[in-house]
Coordinates of C-alpha atoms in Angstrom, one line a residue:
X29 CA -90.5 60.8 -160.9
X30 CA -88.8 59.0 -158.2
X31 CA -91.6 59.3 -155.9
X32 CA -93.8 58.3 -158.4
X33 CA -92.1 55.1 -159.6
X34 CA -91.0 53.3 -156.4
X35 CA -93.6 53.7 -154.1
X36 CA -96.6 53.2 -157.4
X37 CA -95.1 52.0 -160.4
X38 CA -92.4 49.6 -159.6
X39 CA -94.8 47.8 -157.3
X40 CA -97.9 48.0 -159.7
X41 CA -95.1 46.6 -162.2
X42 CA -94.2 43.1 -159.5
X43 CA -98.0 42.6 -159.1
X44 CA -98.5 41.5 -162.6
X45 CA -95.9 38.5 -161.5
X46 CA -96.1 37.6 -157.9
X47 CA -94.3 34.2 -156.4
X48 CA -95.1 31.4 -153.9
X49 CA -92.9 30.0 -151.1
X50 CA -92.6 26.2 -152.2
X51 CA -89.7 25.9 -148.7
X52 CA -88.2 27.9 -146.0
X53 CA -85.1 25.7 -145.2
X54 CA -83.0 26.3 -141.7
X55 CA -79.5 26.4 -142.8
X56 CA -76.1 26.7 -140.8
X57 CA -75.0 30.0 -139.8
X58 CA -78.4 31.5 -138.4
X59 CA -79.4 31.3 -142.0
X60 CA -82.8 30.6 -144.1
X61 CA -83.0 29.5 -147.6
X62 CA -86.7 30.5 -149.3
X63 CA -87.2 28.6 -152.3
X64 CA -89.6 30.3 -154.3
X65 CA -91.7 29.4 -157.7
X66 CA -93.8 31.8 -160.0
X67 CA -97.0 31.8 -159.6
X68 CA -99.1 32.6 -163.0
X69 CA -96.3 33.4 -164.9
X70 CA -93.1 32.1 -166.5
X71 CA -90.3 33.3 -163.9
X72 CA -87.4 35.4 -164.4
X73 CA -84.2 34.3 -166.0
X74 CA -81.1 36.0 -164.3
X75 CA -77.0 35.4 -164.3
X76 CA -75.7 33.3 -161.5
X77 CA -74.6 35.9 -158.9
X78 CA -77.4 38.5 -159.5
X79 CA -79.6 39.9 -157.0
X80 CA -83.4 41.1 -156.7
X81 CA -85.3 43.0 -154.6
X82 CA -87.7 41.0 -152.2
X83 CA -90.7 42.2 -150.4
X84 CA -92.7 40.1 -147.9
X85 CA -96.6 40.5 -147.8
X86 CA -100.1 40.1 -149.2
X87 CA -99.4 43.2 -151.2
X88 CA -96.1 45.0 -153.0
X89 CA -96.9 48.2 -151.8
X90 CA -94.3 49.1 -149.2
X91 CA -90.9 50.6 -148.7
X92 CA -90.2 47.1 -146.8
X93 CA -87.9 45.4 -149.4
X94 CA -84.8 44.1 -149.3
X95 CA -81.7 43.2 -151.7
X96 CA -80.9 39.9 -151.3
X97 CA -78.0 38.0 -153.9
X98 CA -80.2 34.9 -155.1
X99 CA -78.8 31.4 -153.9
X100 CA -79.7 29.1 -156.7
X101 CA -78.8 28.5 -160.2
X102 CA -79.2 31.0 -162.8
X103 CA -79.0 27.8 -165.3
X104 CA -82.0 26.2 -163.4
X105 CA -84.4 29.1 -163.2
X106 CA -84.4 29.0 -166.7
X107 CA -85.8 25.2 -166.9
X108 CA -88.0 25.0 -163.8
X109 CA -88.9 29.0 -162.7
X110 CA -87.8 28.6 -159.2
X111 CA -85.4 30.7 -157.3
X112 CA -83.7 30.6 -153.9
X113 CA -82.5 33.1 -152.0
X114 CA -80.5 32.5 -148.3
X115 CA -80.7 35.0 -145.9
X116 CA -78.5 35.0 -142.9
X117 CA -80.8 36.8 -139.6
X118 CA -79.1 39.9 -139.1
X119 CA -81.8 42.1 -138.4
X120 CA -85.6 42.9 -137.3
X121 CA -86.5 41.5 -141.4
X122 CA -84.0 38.8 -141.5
X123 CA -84.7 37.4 -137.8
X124 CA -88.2 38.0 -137.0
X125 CA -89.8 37.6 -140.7
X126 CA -88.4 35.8 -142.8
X127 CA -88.2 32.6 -140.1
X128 CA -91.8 32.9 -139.9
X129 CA -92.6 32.5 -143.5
X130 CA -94.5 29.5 -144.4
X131 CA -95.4 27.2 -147.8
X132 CA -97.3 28.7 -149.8
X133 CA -97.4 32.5 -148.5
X134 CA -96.8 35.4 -151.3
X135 CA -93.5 37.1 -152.4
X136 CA -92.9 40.0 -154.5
X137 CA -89.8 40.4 -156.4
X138 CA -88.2 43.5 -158.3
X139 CA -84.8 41.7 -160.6
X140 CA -82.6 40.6 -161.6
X141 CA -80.5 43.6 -161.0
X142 CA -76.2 43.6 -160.8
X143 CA -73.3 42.7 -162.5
X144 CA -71.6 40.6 -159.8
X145 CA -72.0 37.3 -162.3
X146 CA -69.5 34.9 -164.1
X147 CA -71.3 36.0 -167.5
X148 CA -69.4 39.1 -167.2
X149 CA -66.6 38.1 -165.8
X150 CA -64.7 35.3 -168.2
X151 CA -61.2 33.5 -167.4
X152 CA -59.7 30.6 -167.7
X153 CA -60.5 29.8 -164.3
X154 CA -61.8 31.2 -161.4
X155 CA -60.9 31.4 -157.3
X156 CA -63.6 32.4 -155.1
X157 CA -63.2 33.4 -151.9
X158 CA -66.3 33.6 -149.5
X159 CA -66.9 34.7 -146.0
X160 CA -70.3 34.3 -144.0
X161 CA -73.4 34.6 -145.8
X162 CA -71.2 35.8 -149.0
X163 CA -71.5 32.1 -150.0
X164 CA -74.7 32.8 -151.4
X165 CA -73.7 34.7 -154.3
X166 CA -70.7 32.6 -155.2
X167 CA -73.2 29.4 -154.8
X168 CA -75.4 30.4 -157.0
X169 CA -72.4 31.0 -159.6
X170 CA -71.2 27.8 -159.0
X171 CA -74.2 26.0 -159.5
X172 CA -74.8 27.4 -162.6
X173 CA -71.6 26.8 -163.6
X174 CA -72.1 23.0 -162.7
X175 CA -75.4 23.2 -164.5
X176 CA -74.2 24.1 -167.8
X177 CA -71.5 21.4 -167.6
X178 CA -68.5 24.1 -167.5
X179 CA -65.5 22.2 -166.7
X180 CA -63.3 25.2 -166.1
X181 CA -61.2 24.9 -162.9
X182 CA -62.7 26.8 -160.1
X183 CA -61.0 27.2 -156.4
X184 CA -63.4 27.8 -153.8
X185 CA -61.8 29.5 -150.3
X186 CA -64.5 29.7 -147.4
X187 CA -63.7 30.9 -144.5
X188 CA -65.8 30.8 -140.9
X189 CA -65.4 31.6 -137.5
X190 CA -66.5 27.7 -136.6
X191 CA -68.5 24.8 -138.4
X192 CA -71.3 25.7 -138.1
X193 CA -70.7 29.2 -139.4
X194 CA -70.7 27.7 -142.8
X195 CA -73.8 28.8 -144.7
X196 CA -74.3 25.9 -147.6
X197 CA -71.6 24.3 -146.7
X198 CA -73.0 20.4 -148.0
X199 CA -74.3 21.9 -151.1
X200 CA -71.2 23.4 -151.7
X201 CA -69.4 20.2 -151.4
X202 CA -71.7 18.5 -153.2
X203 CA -71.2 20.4 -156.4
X204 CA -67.7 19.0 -156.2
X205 CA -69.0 15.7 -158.3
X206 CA -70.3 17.6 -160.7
X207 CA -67.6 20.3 -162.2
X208 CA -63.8 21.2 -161.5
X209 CA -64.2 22.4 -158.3
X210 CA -61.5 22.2 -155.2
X211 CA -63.3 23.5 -152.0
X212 CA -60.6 24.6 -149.3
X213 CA -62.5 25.6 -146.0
X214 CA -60.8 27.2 -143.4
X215 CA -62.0 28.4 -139.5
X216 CA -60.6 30.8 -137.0
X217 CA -62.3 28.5 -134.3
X218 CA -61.7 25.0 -135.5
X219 CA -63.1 21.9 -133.5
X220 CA -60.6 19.4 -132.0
X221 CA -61.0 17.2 -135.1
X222 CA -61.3 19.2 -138.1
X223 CA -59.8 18.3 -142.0
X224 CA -59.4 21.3 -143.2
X225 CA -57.4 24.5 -142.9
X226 CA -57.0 26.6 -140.0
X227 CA -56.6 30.7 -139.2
X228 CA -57.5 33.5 -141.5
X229 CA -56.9 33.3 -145.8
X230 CA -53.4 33.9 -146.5
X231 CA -51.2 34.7 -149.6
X232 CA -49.6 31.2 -148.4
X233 CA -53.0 29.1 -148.1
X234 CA -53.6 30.6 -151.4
X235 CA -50.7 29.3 -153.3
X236 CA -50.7 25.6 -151.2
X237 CA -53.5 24.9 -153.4
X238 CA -53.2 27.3 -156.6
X239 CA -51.3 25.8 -160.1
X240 CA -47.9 27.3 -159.8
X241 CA -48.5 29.1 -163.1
X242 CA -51.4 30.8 -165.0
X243 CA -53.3 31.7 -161.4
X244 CA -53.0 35.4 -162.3
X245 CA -54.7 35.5 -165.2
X246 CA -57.4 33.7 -163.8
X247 CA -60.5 35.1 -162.4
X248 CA -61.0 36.4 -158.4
X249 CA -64.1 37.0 -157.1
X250 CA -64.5 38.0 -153.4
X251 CA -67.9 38.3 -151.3
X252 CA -67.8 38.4 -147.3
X253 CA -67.8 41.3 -144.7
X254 CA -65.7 44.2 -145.4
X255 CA -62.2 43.5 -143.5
X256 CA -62.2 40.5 -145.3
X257 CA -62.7 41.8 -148.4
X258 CA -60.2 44.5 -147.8
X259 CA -57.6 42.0 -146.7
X260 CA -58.5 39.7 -149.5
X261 CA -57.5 42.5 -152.1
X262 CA -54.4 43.3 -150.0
X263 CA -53.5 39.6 -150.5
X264 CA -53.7 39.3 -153.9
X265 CA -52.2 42.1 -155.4
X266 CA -49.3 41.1 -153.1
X267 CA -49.1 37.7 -155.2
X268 CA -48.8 39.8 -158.0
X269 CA -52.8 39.3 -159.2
X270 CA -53.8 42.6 -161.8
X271 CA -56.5 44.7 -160.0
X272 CA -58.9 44.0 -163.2
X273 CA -58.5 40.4 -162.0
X274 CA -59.9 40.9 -158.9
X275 CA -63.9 41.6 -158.6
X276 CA -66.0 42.0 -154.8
X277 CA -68.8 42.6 -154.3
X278 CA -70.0 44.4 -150.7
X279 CA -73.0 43.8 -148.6
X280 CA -73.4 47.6 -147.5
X281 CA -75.7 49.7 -148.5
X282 CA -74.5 53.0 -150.4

């Protein structure tokens, strides 16, 4: 059944809905951002944080596809049908293909697929804490959040090695005008002249900018490389935050 149903049926399934590249946007942090719309059909609604399967080519027959967290609003797909996703080039896909992508070219999708997403995961408020490309998840929460108009308080802790290392970084900042969002940035190789904080994320960076009371019943959700992930749940549960709390998700295949 297996064999049967990737290589045949799941693709037979995405040609009934296939998607056009309206952009393919250079960001920082050797990543791209494809902004896609549907193409004979309606779209796909999905929860901000989600992920789908993508496949580059004429055709969606081929073991060539890749999980990648969307980038946009969940909120917004459901209005317009278009989706982002930003890919950071870490690979023979990410480097070589998807740069050369152009307007207009075809894209296969298989989603939404995870439960990485604020609609399962309800607090008070929430602190994210992003490393690298594990922005893009934690973007597209916060965008839906900012689309629906949800005032909660939400903490965003991104972290980089330097500045330009920081994948979305103006469109982060610019949600800040439109919901209850503090964005702390912090790099391990600051420039000479740089606002923000310096070194790795630390139980006392954490609490410079945290309320002194209610932060552990709010929310944590963590995407980034591994060691920072680990560390990141190291720190928190040595500020006392519950483990049910705390919610990663992990850019490895299993």
């Amino acid at each position: 059944l297996l064999f049967f149903y990737f290589p045949i049926a799941r693709p037979l399934r995405s040609l009934r809905r296939p998607w056009r590249v309206v952009e393919n946007r250079a960001e920082l942090g050797r990543s791209r951002t494809l902004r896609l719309a549907p193409d004979g059909h309606g779209g796909c609604g999905f929860e901000g944080g989600q992920f789908a399967w993508v496949h580059l080519g004429r055709w969606p027959f081929s073991y060539a596809q890749h999980p990648i967290s969307f980038s946009s609003s969940g909120e917004l797909a459901a209005e317009t049908g278009e989706v982002a996703f930003t890919i950071k080039a870490l690979g023979d896909w990410s480097n070589g293909r998807v740069p050369a992508v152009e307007a207009g070219d075809r894209v296969w999708l298989d989603g939404p697929h995870g439960v990485f997403t604020i609609d399962r995961l309800q607090g008070p408020g929430y602190v994210f804490i992003a490393g690298g490309v594990g922005i893009t998840p934690i973007h597209s929460m916060l965008a839906t959040m900012a689309d629906r108009g949800d005032l909660r308080p939400a903490y965003l802790f991104f972290g980089g090695q330097d500045a330009d290392s920081l994948t979305l970084r103006e469109e982060v900042l610019a949600l800040r005008n439109r919901m209850n969002l503090e964005v702390i940035m912090t790099l391990t190789e600051p420039p000479p002249i740089w606002p923000g904080e310096t070194g790795r994320i630390t139980p006392q960076m954490l609490l410079r900018y945290l309320p002194e009371k209610g932060f552990r019943r709010w929310i944590y959700i963590i995407c980034g490389p591994n060691p920072m992930i680990d560390a990141m749940e190291s720190v928190l549960a040595s500020m006392g935050v519950p483990p049910e709390q705390v919610h990663a998700e992990r850019f490895n295949m299993v």
